Coordinates of N, CA and C and ligand atoms in Angstrom, one line a residue:
X1 N -11.9 -18.7 -13.4 CA -11.3 -19.5 -12.2 C -11.2 -18.5 -11.0
X2 N -12.0 -18.8 -10.0 CA -12.1 -17.9 -8.8 C -11.2 -18.5 -7.7
X3 N -10.4 -17.7 -7.1 CA -9.6 -18.1 -5.9 C -10.1 -17.3 -4.7
X4 N -10.0 -17.9 -3.5 CA -10.4 -17.2 -2.3 C -9.1 -16.9 -1.5
X5 N -9.0 -15.7 -1.0 CA -7.7 -15.3 -0.3 C -8.1 -14.7 1.1
X6 N -7.7 -15.3 2.2 CA -8.0 -14.7 3.5 C -6.9 -13.6 3.8
X7 N -7.4 -12.5 4.3 CA -6.4 -11.5 4.7 C -7.1 -10.6 5.8
X8 N -6.4 -10.7 6.9 CA -6.9 -9.9 8.1 C -8.4 -10.1 8.4
X9 N -8.7 -11.3 8.6 CA -10.1 -11.7 9.0 C -11.2 -11.4 7.9
X10 N -10.7 -11.1 6.7 CA -11.7 -10.9 5.6 C -11.3 -11.9 4.5
X11 N -12.4 -12.5 3.9 CA -12.1 -13.4 2.7 C -12.3 -12.6 1.4
X12 N -11.3 -12.6 0.6 CA -11.3 -11.9 -0.7 C -11.4 -13.0 -1.8
X13 N -11.8 -12.5 -2.9 CA -11.8 -13.4 -4.1 C -11.2 -12.6 -5.3
X14 N -10.5 -13.4 -6.1 CA -10.0 -12.9 -7.4 C -10.3 -13.8 -8.5
X15 N -10.5 -13.2 -9.7 CA -10.8 -14.0 -10.9 C -9.6 -14.1 -11.7
X16 N -9.0 -15.3 -11.7 CA -7.7 -15.5 -12.4 C -7.8 -15.4 -13.9
X17 N -9.0 -15.4 -14.4 CA -9.2 -15.2 -15.9 C -9.2 -13.7 -16.3
X18 N -9.0 -12.8 -15.3 CA -9.0 -11.4 -15.6 C -7.7 -10.7 -15.1
X19 N -6.6 -11.1 -15.7 CA -5.3 -10.4 -15.3 C -5.2 -9.0 -15.9
X20 N -4.5 -8.2 -15.1 CA -4.2 -6.8 -15.6 C -2.7 -6.7 -15.6
X21 N -2.1 -6.5 -16.7 CA -0.6 -6.5 -16.8 C -0.2 -5.1 -16.6
X22 N 0.6 -4.9 -15.5 CA 1.1 -3.6 -15.1 C 2.6 -3.4 -15.3
X23 N 3.0 -3.9 -16.5 CA 4.4 -3.7 -16.9 C 4.5 -3.3 -18.3
X24 N 5.6 -2.6 -18.7 CA 5.8 -2.3 -20.1 C 6.4 -3.5 -20.8
X25 N 6.1 -3.7 -22.0 CA 6.8 -4.8 -22.8 C 8.2 -4.3 -23.0
X26 N 9.2 -5.2 -23.0 CA 10.6 -4.9 -23.2 C 10.9 -5.3 -24.6
X27 N 11.4 -4.3 -25.4 CA 11.6 -4.6 -26.8 C 12.9 -3.9 -27.3
X28 N 13.4 -4.4 -28.4 CA 14.7 -3.8 -28.9 C 14.4 -2.4 -29.4
X29 N 15.3 -1.5 -29.1 CA 15.2 -0.2 -29.7 C 14.7 0.8 -28.7
X30 N 14.1 1.9 -29.3 CA 13.9 3.1 -28.5 C 12.4 3.2 -28.1
X31 N 11.6 2.2 -28.3 CA 10.2 2.2 -27.9 C 10.0 1.7 -26.5
X32 N 10.9 2.1 -25.6 CA 10.7 1.7 -24.2 C 10.8 2.9 -23.3
X33 N 10.3 2.8 -22.1 CA 10.6 3.9 -21.2 C 12.1 3.8 -20.9
X34 N 12.7 4.9 -20.5 CA 14.2 4.9 -20.2 C 14.5 5.8 -19.1
X35 N 15.6 5.5 -18.4 CA 16.1 6.3 -17.3 C 17.6 6.2 -17.2
X36 N 18.2 7.2 -16.5 CA 19.6 7.2 -16.2 C 20.5 7.2 -17.4
X37 N 20.0 7.6 -18.5 CA 20.8 7.7 -19.8 C 21.5 6.4 -20.2
X38 N 20.9 5.3 -19.8 CA 21.5 4.0 -20.2 C 21.2 3.7 -21.6
X39 N 22.0 2.9 -22.3 CA 21.7 2.5 -23.7 C 20.3 1.7 -23.7
X40 N 19.7 1.8 -24.8 CA 18.4 1.1 -25.0 C 18.6 -0.4 -25.1
X41 N 17.6 -1.2 -24.9 CA 17.7 -2.6 -25.1 C 18.0 -2.9 -26.6
X42 N 18.8 -4.0 -26.8 CA 19.2 -4.3 -28.1 C 19.1 -5.8 -28.3
X43 N 18.2 -6.2 -29.3 CA 18.1 -7.7 -29.6 C 18.6 -7.8 -31.0
X44 N 19.5 -8.8 -31.2 CA 20.0 -9.1 -32.5 C 20.2 -10.6 -32.7
X45 N 20.1 -11.1 -33.9 CA 20.3 -12.5 -34.2 C 21.7 -12.9 -33.8
X46 N 21.8 -14.1 -33.2 CA 23.1 -14.7 -32.9 C 23.8 -15.0 -34.2
X47 N 25.0 -14.7 -34.2 CA 25.8 -15.0 -35.5 C 27.1 -15.6 -35.1
X48 N 27.2 -16.9 -35.4 CA 28.5 -17.7 -35.1 C 28.9 -18.4 -36.3
X49 N 30.0 -18.2 -36.9 CA 30.4 -18.9 -38.1 C 29.4 -18.8 -39.2
X50 N 28.9 -19.9 -39.7 CA 27.9 -19.9 -40.7 C 26.5 -19.7 -40.2
X51 N 26.4 -19.8 -38.9 CA 25.0 -19.8 -38.3 C 24.5 -18.3 -38.1
X52 N 23.3 -18.1 -38.5 CA 22.7 -16.8 -38.2 C 21.3 -17.1 -37.6
X53 N 21.0 -16.6 -36.5 CA 19.8 -16.8 -35.8 C 18.6 -16.0 -36.3
X54 N 18.4 -16.1 -37.5 CA 17.3 -15.3 -38.1 C 16.7 -16.0 -39.3
X55 N 15.4 -16.4 -39.2 CA 14.8 -17.0 -40.4 C 14.7 -16.0 -41.6
X56 N 14.5 -14.8 -41.3 CA 14.5 -13.8 -42.4 C 15.8 -13.7 -43.1
X57 N 16.9 -14.0 -42.4 CA 18.2 -13.9 -43.1 C 18.7 -15.2 -43.5
X58 N 17.8 -16.2 -43.5 CA 18.2 -17.5 -44.1 C 18.6 -18.6 -43.0
X59 N 18.5 -18.2 -41.8 CA 18.9 -19.2 -40.7 C 17.8 -20.2 -40.5
X60 N 18.2 -21.3 -39.8 CA 17.2 -22.4 -39.6 C 16.2 -22.1 -38.5
X61 N 16.6 -21.2 -37.6 CA 15.7 -20.8 -36.5 C 15.9 -19.3 -36.2
X62 N 15.0 -18.7 -35.5 CA 15.3 -17.4 -34.9 C 15.9 -17.6 -33.5
X63 N 17.0 -16.9 -33.2 CA 17.7 -17.0 -32.0 C 18.4 -15.7 -31.7
X64 N 17.8 -14.9 -30.8 CA 18.4 -13.6 -30.5 C 19.4 -13.5 -29.4
X65 N 20.3 -12.6 -29.4 CA 21.1 -12.2 -28.3 C 20.5 -10.9 -27.8
X66 N 20.2 -10.9 -26.4 CA 19.5 -9.8 -25.8 C 20.5 -9.0 -25.0
X67 N 20.6 -7.7 -25.2 CA 21.4 -6.9 -24.3 C 20.4 -5.9 -23.6
X68 N 20.3 -6.1 -22.3 CA 19.3 -5.3 -21.6 C 20.0 -4.7 -20.3
X69 N 19.5 -3.6 -19.8 CA 19.9 -3.0 -18.5 C 18.7 -2.8 -17.7
X70 N 18.3 -3.8 -16.8 CA 17.0 -3.8 -16.2 C 16.7 -2.4 -15.5
X71 N 17.7 -1.8 -14.9 CA 17.4 -0.6 -14.1 C 17.0 0.6 -15.0
X72 N 17.3 0.6 -16.2 CA 17.1 1.8 -17.1 C 16.2 1.5 -18.3
X73 N 15.8 0.3 -18.5 CA 15.1 -0.1 -19.8 C 13.6 -0.3 -19.6
X74 N 13.1 -0.3 -18.4 CA 11.7 -0.6 -18.3 C 11.3 -1.2 -16.9
X75 N 10.2 -1.8 -16.9 CA 9.7 -2.3 -15.6 C 10.7 -3.4 -15.0
X76 N 11.1 -3.2 -13.8 CA 12.0 -4.2 -13.2 C 11.8 -4.3 -11.7
X77 N 12.2 -5.4 -11.2 CA 12.1 -5.6 -9.7 C 13.5 -5.9 -9.2
X78 N 13.8 -5.2 -8.1 CA 15.2 -5.3 -7.6 C 15.2 -5.6 -6.1
X79 N 16.2 -6.3 -5.7 CA 16.4 -6.7 -4.3 C 17.5 -5.8 -3.6
X80 N 17.8 -6.1 -2.4 CA 18.8 -5.3 -1.7 C 20.2 -5.4 -2.3
X81 N 20.3 -6.5 -3.1 CA 21.6 -6.6 -3.9 C 21.9 -5.3 -4.7
X82 N 20.9 -4.5 -4.9 CA 21.2 -3.3 -5.7 C 22.1 -2.3 -5.0
X83 N 22.1 -2.3 -3.6 CA 22.9 -1.4 -2.9 C 23.9 -2.0 -1.9
X84 N 23.9 -3.4 -1.9 CA 24.7 -4.1 -0.9 C 26.1 -4.4 -1.5
X85 N 27.0 -4.5 -0.6 CA 28.4 -5.0 -1.0 C 28.3 -6.5 -1.2
X86 N 27.5 -7.1 -0.3 CA 27.4 -8.6 -0.3 C 26.5 -9.0 -1.5
X87 N 26.7 -10.2 -2.1 CA 25.9 -10.6 -3.2 C 24.5 -11.1 -2.7
X88 N 23.5 -10.3 -3.0 CA 22.1 -10.7 -2.9 C 21.5 -10.8 -4.3
X89 N 20.8 -11.8 -4.6 CA 20.2 -12.0 -5.9 C 18.7 -12.0 -5.9
X90 N 18.2 -11.4 -7.0 CA 16.7 -11.4 -7.1 C 16.2 -12.9 -7.2
X91 N 17.0 -13.8 -7.7 CA 16.6 -15.2 -7.9 C 16.3 -15.8 -6.5
X92 N 16.9 -15.3 -5.5 CA 16.8 -15.9 -4.1 C 15.8 -15.1 -3.2
X93 N 15.2 -14.1 -3.7 CA 14.5 -13.1 -2.9 C 13.1 -13.6 -2.5
X94 N 12.4 -14.2 -3.4 CA 11.0 -14.5 -3.2 C 10.8 -16.0 -2.7
X95 N 10.1 -16.1 -1.6 CA 9.6 -17.4 -1.1 C 8.3 -17.8 -1.8
X96 N 7.5 -16.8 -2.1 CA 6.3 -17.0 -2.9 C 6.1 -15.7 -3.7
X97 N 5.1 -15.7 -4.6 CA 5.1 -14.7 -5.6 C 3.7 -13.9 -5.7
X98 N 2.8 -14.2 -4.7 CA 1.5 -13.6 -4.7 C 1.3 -12.8 -3.4
X99 N 0.9 -11.6 -3.5 CA 0.7 -10.7 -2.3 C -0.5 -9.9 -2.4
X100 N -1.0 -9.5 -1.2 CA -2.1 -8.5 -1.2 C -1.6 -7.1 -1.4
X101 N -2.0 -6.5 -2.4 CA -1.5 -5.2 -2.7 C -2.5 -4.1 -2.8
X102 N -2.1 -2.9 -2.4 CA -3.0 -1.7 -2.5 C -2.4 -0.7 -3.5
X103 N -3.3 -0.3 -4.3 CA -2.9 0.8 -5.3 C -3.4 2.1 -4.8
X104 N -2.5 3.1 -4.7 CA -2.9 4.5 -4.3 C -2.3 5.4 -5.4
X105 N -3.0 6.5 -5.6 CA -2.6 7.5 -6.6 C -2.3 8.8 -5.9
X106 N -1.1 9.3 -6.0 CA -0.8 10.6 -5.4 C -0.1 11.5 -6.3
X107 N -0.2 12.8 -6.0 CA 0.5 13.8 -6.8 C 1.7 14.2 -6.0
X108 N 2.9 14.0 -6.5 CA 4.1 14.4 -5.7 C 4.0 15.9 -5.4
X109 N 4.7 16.2 -4.3 CA 4.7 17.6 -3.7 C 5.8 18.4 -4.3
X110 N 5.5 19.6 -4.8 CA 6.6 20.5 -5.3 C 7.3 21.2 -4.1
X111 N 8.6 21.0 -4.0 CA 9.3 21.7 -2.9 C 9.7 23.1 -3.3
X112 N 10.2 23.9 -2.3 CA 10.7 25.2 -2.7 C 11.9 25.2 -3.5
X113 N 12.7 24.1 -3.4 CA 13.9 24.0 -4.3 C 13.6 23.3 -5.6
X114 N 12.3 23.1 -5.9 CA 12.0 22.7 -7.3 C 11.8 21.2 -7.5
X115 N 12.2 20.4 -6.5 CA 12.1 18.9 -6.7 C 10.6 18.5 -6.4
X116 N 10.2 17.4 -6.9 CA 8.9 16.8 -6.6 C 9.2 15.6 -5.7
X117 N 8.5 15.6 -4.6 CA 8.8 14.5 -3.6 C 7.6 13.8 -3.1
X118 N 7.8 12.6 -2.6 CA 6.7 11.9 -1.9 C 7.2 11.9 -0.4
X119 N 6.4 12.5 0.4 CA 6.8 12.7 1.8 C 6.2 11.7 2.8
X120 N 6.7 11.7 4.0 CA 6.1 10.9 5.0 C 4.7 11.3 5.3
X121 N 4.4 12.6 5.3 CA 3.0 13.0 5.6 C 2.1 12.5 4.5
X122 N 2.5 12.5 3.3 CA 1.7 12.0 2.2 C 1.4 10.5 2.4
X123 N 2.4 9.8 2.8 CA 2.2 8.4 3.0 C 1.2 8.2 4.2
X124 N 1.4 9.0 5.3 CA 0.5 8.8 6.4 C -0.9 9.1 6.0
X125 N -1.1 10.1 5.2 CA -2.5 10.5 4.8 C -3.1 9.3 4.1
X126 N -2.3 8.6 3.3 CA -2.9 7.6 2.4 C -3.1 6.2 3.1
X127 N -2.2 5.9 4.1 CA -2.3 4.5 4.6 C -2.3 4.4 6.1
X128 N -2.3 5.6 6.8 CA -2.2 5.5 8.3 C -3.4 4.7 8.9
X129 N -4.6 5.0 8.4 CA -5.8 4.4 9.0 C -6.2 3.0 8.3
X130 N -5.3 2.5 7.5 CA -5.7 1.3 6.8 C -4.9 0.1 7.3
X131 N -5.4 -1.1 7.1 CA -4.5 -2.3 7.4 C -3.5 -2.3 6.3
X132 N -2.2 -2.4 6.7 CA -1.1 -2.3 5.7 C -1.2 -3.5 4.8
X133 N -1.1 -3.2 3.5 CA -1.0 -4.3 2.5 C 0.4 -4.9 2.6
X134 N 0.5 -6.1 1.9 CA 1.9 -6.6 1.8 C 2.7 -5.9 0.7
X135 N 2.0 -5.4 -0.3 CA 2.6 -4.7 -1.4 C 1.9 -3.3 -1.5
X136 N 2.7 -2.3 -1.7 CA 2.1 -1.0 -1.8 C 2.5 -0.5 -3.2
X137 N 1.4 -0.2 -4.0 CA 1.7 0.3 -5.4 C 1.4 1.8 -5.4
X138 N 2.3 2.6 -5.8 CA 2.2 4.1 -5.8 C 2.2 4.6 -7.2
X139 N 1.1 5.1 -7.6 CA 0.9 5.7 -9.0 C 1.0 7.2 -8.9
X140 N 1.9 7.7 -9.7 CA 2.1 9.2 -9.6 C 1.6 9.9 -10.9
X141 N 1.3 9.1 -11.9 CA 0.8 9.7 -13.1 C 1.7 10.8 -13.7
X142 N 3.0 10.6 -13.6 CA 3.9 11.6 -14.1 C 4.3 11.3 -15.6
X143 N 3.5 10.5 -16.2 CA 3.9 10.0 -17.6 C 2.6 10.0 -18.4
X144 N 2.7 10.1 -19.7 CA 1.5 10.0 -20.5 C 0.8 8.7 -20.3
X145 N -0.5 8.7 -19.9 CA -1.1 7.5 -19.4 C -1.8 6.7 -20.5
X146 N -1.1 6.6 -21.6 CA -1.6 5.9 -22.8 C -0.7 4.7 -23.2
X147 N 0.2 4.4 -22.4 CA 1.1 3.3 -22.7 C 2.3 3.7 -23.5
X148 N 2.4 5.0 -23.9 CA 3.5 5.4 -24.7 C 4.8 5.5 -23.8
X149 N 5.9 5.5 -24.4 CA 7.2 5.5 -23.6 C 7.4 6.8 -22.9
X150 N 8.1 6.7 -21.8 CA 8.5 7.8 -21.0 C 10.0 7.9 -20.9
X151 N 10.5 9.1 -21.3 CA 11.9 9.3 -21.2 C 12.2 10.0 -19.9
X152 N 12.7 9.3 -18.9 CA 13.0 9.9 -17.6 C 14.4 10.6 -17.5
X153 N 15.3 10.2 -18.4 CA 16.7 10.6 -18.3 C 16.8 12.1 -18.3
X154 N 17.4 12.7 -17.3 CA 17.7 14.1 -17.3 C 16.5 15.0 -16.9
X155 N 15.4 14.3 -16.5 CA 14.2 15.1 -16.1 C 13.9 15.2 -14.6
X156 N 14.9 14.9 -13.8 CA 14.8 15.0 -12.4 C 13.4 14.5 -11.9
X157 N 13.1 13.2 -12.0 CA 11.8 12.7 -11.6 C 11.6 12.8 -10.1
X158 N 10.3 12.7 -9.8 CA 10.0 12.7 -8.3 C 10.6 11.6 -7.6
X159 N 10.8 11.7 -6.3 CA 11.4 10.6 -5.5 C 10.8 10.6 -4.1
X160 N 11.1 9.6 -3.3 CA 10.6 9.4 -2.0 C 11.6 10.0 -1.0
X161 N 11.1 10.6 0.1 CA 12.1 11.0 1.1 C 12.4 9.7 1.9
X162 N 13.6 9.7 2.6 CA 13.9 8.5 3.4 C 12.9 8.4 4.6
X163 N 12.3 9.5 5.0 CA 11.3 9.4 6.1 C 10.0 8.7 5.6
X164 N 9.7 9.0 4.4 CA 8.5 8.3 3.8 C 8.8 6.8 3.7
X165 N 10.0 6.5 3.3 CA 10.3 5.0 3.3 C 10.3 4.4 4.6
X166 N 10.9 5.1 5.6 CA 10.9 4.6 7.0 C 9.5 4.3 7.5
X167 N 8.6 5.2 7.1 CA 7.2 5.0 7.6 C 6.6 3.8 6.9
X168 N 6.9 3.6 5.6 CA 6.4 2.5 4.9 C 6.9 1.2 5.5
X169 N 8.2 1.2 5.9 CA 8.7 0.0 6.6 C 8.1 -0.2 7.9
X170 N 7.9 0.9 8.7 CA 7.2 0.7 10.0 C 5.8 0.2 9.9
X171 N 5.2 0.4 8.8 CA 3.8 -0.2 8.5 C 3.9 -1.7 8.2
X172 N 5.1 -2.2 7.9 CA 5.3 -3.6 7.7 C 5.1 -4.0 6.2
X173 N 5.2 -3.0 5.3 CA 5.0 -3.3 3.9 C 6.2 -3.9 3.3
X174 N 6.1 -5.0 2.6 CA 7.2 -5.8 2.2 C 7.7 -5.4 0.8
X175 N 6.7 -5.0 -0.1 CA 7.1 -4.7 -1.5 C 6.6 -3.3 -1.9
X176 N 7.4 -2.5 -2.5 CA 7.0 -1.2 -3.1 C 7.0 -1.3 -4.6
X177 N 6.0 -0.8 -5.2 CA 5.9 -0.8 -6.7 C 5.5 0.6 -7.1
X178 N 6.2 1.2 -8.0 CA 5.9 2.6 -8.4 C 6.1 2.8 -9.9
X179 N 5.4 3.8 -10.5 CA 5.7 4.1 -11.9 C 6.9 5.0 -12.1
X180 N 7.5 5.4 -11.0 CA 8.7 6.3 -11.1 C 9.9 5.4 -11.5
X181 N 10.9 6.0 -12.0 CA 12.1 5.2 -12.4 C 13.0 4.8 -11.3
X182 N 12.8 5.5 -10.1 CA 13.6 5.2 -8.9 C 12.9 5.8 -7.7
X183 N 13.2 5.2 -6.6 CA 12.6 5.8 -5.3 C 13.5 6.9 -4.8
X184 N 14.7 7.0 -5.4 CA 15.7 8.1 -5.0 C 15.8 9.1 -6.1
X185 N 16.4 10.2 -5.8 CA 16.6 11.2 -6.9 C 17.5 10.7 -8.0
X186 N 17.3 11.2 -9.2 CA 18.1 10.8 -10.4 C 19.6 11.0 -10.1
X187 N 19.9 12.1 -9.5 CA 21.3 12.4 -9.1 C 21.4 12.7 -7.6
X188 N 22.1 11.8 -6.9 CA 22.2 12.1 -5.5 C 23.6 11.6 -5.0
X189 N 24.6 11.6 -5.9 CA 25.9 11.2 -5.5 C 26.0 9.8 -4.9
X190 N 25.1 9.0 -5.3 CA 25.2 7.6 -4.8 C 24.7 7.4 -3.4
X191 N 24.0 8.3 -2.8 CA 23.6 8.2 -1.4 C 22.4 7.2 -1.3
X192 N 21.5 7.2 -2.2 CA 20.4 6.2 -2.2 C 19.7 6.1 -0.9
X193 N 19.4 7.2 -0.3 CA 18.8 7.3 1.1 C 17.5 6.5 1.2
X194 N 16.6 6.6 0.2 CA 15.3 6.0 0.2 C 15.5 4.5 0.1
X195 N 16.3 4.1 -0.9 CA 16.6 2.6 -1.0 C 17.1 2.1 0.3
X196 N 18.1 2.8 0.9 CA 18.7 2.3 2.2 C 17.6 2.2 3.3
X197 N 16.8 3.2 3.4 CA 15.8 3.2 4.4 C 14.8 2.1 4.2
X198 N 14.4 1.8 2.9 CA 13.5 0.7 2.7 C 14.1 -0.7 3.0
X199 N 15.3 -0.9 2.7 CA 15.9 -2.2 2.9 C 16.6 -2.3 4.3
X200 N 16.6 -1.2 5.0 CA 17.3 -1.1 6.3 C 18.7 -1.7 6.2
X201 N 19.3 -1.4 5.1 CA 20.7 -1.9 4.9 C 21.7 -0.9 5.5
X202 N 22.7 -1.3 6.2 CA 23.2 -2.7 6.4 C 22.8 -3.3 7.8
X203 N 22.1 -2.5 8.6 CA 22.0 -2.9 10.0 C 20.9 -3.9 10.3
X204 N 19.8 -3.9 9.6 CA 18.7 -4.8 9.8 C 18.1 -5.2 8.5
X205 N 18.9 -5.7 7.6 CA 18.6 -5.8 6.2 C 17.3 -6.7 5.9
X206 N 16.4 -6.1 5.1 CA 15.2 -6.8 4.8 C 15.4 -7.5 3.4
X207 N 15.9 -8.7 3.5 CA 16.3 -9.5 2.3 C 15.2 -10.0 1.5
X208 N 13.9 -10.0 2.1 CA 12.8 -10.6 1.3 C 11.9 -9.4 0.7
X209 N 12.5 -8.2 0.8 CA 11.7 -7.1 0.3 C 12.2 -6.6 -1.1
X210 N 11.3 -6.1 -1.9 CA 11.7 -5.7 -3.2 C 11.1 -4.3 -3.5
X211 N 11.8 -3.7 -4.5 CA 11.3 -2.4 -5.1 C 11.1 -2.7 -6.6
X212 N 9.9 -2.3 -7.1 CA 9.7 -2.4 -8.5 C 9.5 -1.0 -9.1
X213 N 10.2 -0.7 -10.1 CA 10.2 0.6 -10.7 C 9.8 0.6 -12.1
X214 N 9.3 1.8 -12.6 CA 8.8 2.0 -14.0 C 7.7 1.0 -14.3
X215 N 6.7 0.9 -13.3 CA 5.5 0.2 -13.5 C 4.7 0.9 -14.6
X216 N 3.8 0.2 -15.3 CA 2.8 0.8 -16.1 C 1.5 0.4 -15.6
X217 N 0.8 1.5 -15.2 CA -0.6 1.3 -14.6 C -1.6 1.7 -15.7
X218 N -2.3 0.7 -16.3 CA -3.3 1.0 -17.3 C -4.3 2.1 -16.9
X219 N -4.8 2.8 -17.8 CA -5.6 4.0 -17.5 C -6.8 3.7 -16.7
X220 N -7.4 2.5 -17.0 CA -8.7 2.2 -16.4 C -8.6 1.6 -15.0
X221 N -7.3 1.5 -14.6 CA -7.1 0.9 -13.2 C -7.6 1.8 -12.1
X222 N -8.4 1.3 -11.2 CA -8.8 2.2 -10.1 C -8.0 1.8 -8.9
X223 N -7.9 2.8 -8.0 CA -7.2 2.6 -6.7 C -8.0 1.5 -5.9
X224 N -7.3 0.7 -5.1 CA -7.9 -0.3 -4.3 C -7.1 -1.5 -4.1
X225 N -7.7 -2.6 -3.7 CA -6.9 -3.8 -3.4 C -6.8 -4.8 -4.6
X226 N -5.6 -5.3 -4.8 CA -5.4 -6.3 -5.8 C -4.5 -7.4 -5.3
X227 N -4.6 -8.6 -5.9 CA -3.6 -9.6 -5.7 C -2.5 -9.3 -6.7
X228 N -1.3 -9.2 -6.2 CA -0.1 -8.8 -7.0 C 0.7 -10.0 -7.2
X229 N 0.9 -10.3 -8.5 CA 1.7 -11.5 -8.9 C 3.0 -11.1 -9.6
X230 N 4.1 -11.5 -9.0 CA 5.4 -11.1 -9.5 C 5.9 -12.2 -10.5
X231 N 6.4 -11.7 -11.6 CA 7.0 -12.6 -12.6 C 8.4 -12.1 -12.9
X232 N 9.4 -12.8 -12.5 CA 10.7 -12.3 -12.7 C 11.5 -13.4 -13.5
X233 N 12.6 -13.0 -14.0 CA 13.6 -14.0 -14.5 C 14.4 -14.5 -13.3
X234 N 14.8 -15.8 -13.3 CA 15.5 -16.3 -12.1 C 17.0 -15.9 -12.2
X235 N 17.3 -14.7 -12.1 CA 18.6 -14.2 -12.4 C 19.4 -14.1 -11.1
X236 N 20.7 -14.5 -11.2 CA 21.6 -14.3 -10.1 C 22.2 -13.0 -10.3
X237 N 21.4 -12.0 -10.1 CA 21.8 -10.6 -10.2 C 20.9 -9.8 -9.3
X238 N 21.2 -8.5 -9.2 CA 20.4 -7.7 -8.2 C 19.0 -7.4 -8.6
X239 N 18.7 -7.5 -9.9 CA 17.4 -7.1 -10.5 C 17.1 -7.9 -11.7
X240 N 15.8 -7.9 -12.0 CA 15.3 -8.6 -13.2 C 14.2 -7.7 -13.9
X241 N 14.2 -7.7 -15.2 CA 13.0 -7.2 -15.8 C 11.8 -8.0 -15.2
X242 N 10.7 -7.4 -15.1 CA 9.6 -8.1 -14.4 C 8.2 -7.8 -15.1
X243 N 7.4 -8.8 -15.0 CA 6.0 -8.6 -15.4 C 5.2 -8.7 -14.2
X244 N 4.5 -7.6 -13.8 CA 3.6 -7.6 -12.7 C 2.2 -7.8 -13.1
X245 N 1.5 -8.8 -12.6 CA 0.2 -9.1 -13.0 C -0.7 -8.8 -11.8
X246 N -1.8 -8.0 -12.0 CA -2.7 -7.7 -10.9 C -4.1 -8.4 -11.2
X247 N -4.7 -8.7 -10.1 CA -6.1 -9.3 -10.1 C -6.9 -8.5 -9.1
X248 N -8.0 -7.9 -9.5 CA -8.8 -7.1 -8.6 C -9.3 -8.0 -7.5
X249 N -9.3 -7.5 -6.3 CA -9.9 -8.3 -5.2 C -11.2 -7.8 -4.8
X250 N -12.1 -8.7 -4.6 CA -13.5 -8.4 -4.1 C -13.7 -9.1 -2.8
X251 N -14.5 -8.5 -1.9 CA -14.9 -9.2 -0.7 C -15.8 -10.3 -1.1
X252 N -15.6 -11.5 -0.5 CA -16.3 -12.7 -0.9 C -17.8 -12.5 -1.1
X253 N -18.3 -13.1 -2.1 CA -19.7 -13.0 -2.5 C -20.1 -11.7 -3.2
X254 N -19.2 -10.8 -3.4 CA -19.5 -9.6 -4.1 C -19.0 -9.7 -5.6
X255 N -18.3 -10.9 -5.9 CA -17.7 -11.0 -7.2 C -18.8 -11.0 -8.3
Ligands
ZN1 ZN1 16.1 0.1 -10.2

């Protein structure tokens, strides 16, 4: 099934029968990427009175209770509700779910104080001369690129400078997606400077913008343009576990 998508005076096509899933599966136990030292996801059969939600244990159906922490258990999409005093919910954030996205691969820069950062200059080098996509996917390859879990907790992962984020905003990019566990440092005393710069909170809040963290970019994925499809739970919360589905974009007639 081929769809045609106009974008900046060019017609692109995508083949909906060739999805690329760019998220980790979310499963009970320790086979997930993890960050911020949060407990791992836990799924267990519902148990009420005589009822047990497990066929293996003699119940009539399987019925699990899921305990998850979206920000630390795997791929998730968050809205400004993550840093706002006011209630903003991921369920209310999207007016639609498909966007033109660009995937870029960069190696974070080692600073003299030992942190790895993504700077404004790096962003300029990558996207200054291009038409800004609606969604920018930033692959850093800081994890084993074979689908195995990544333990970020206590490892001081790379992060974006607020200036890099301000530049991304100035380019008009609505959604950021990255394989890093956060756009800010693991420990920053709650400043969250890059998150704030991205959402322009609280002075000019970008309520329709999202950040997706702990993406999984399959090894064969090449940099370039994709249709990005967001799949979230309709949660009245700041974030949701998410499945991001990509479709390679081709200029029309080149499919
Ligand atoms: Zn998060």
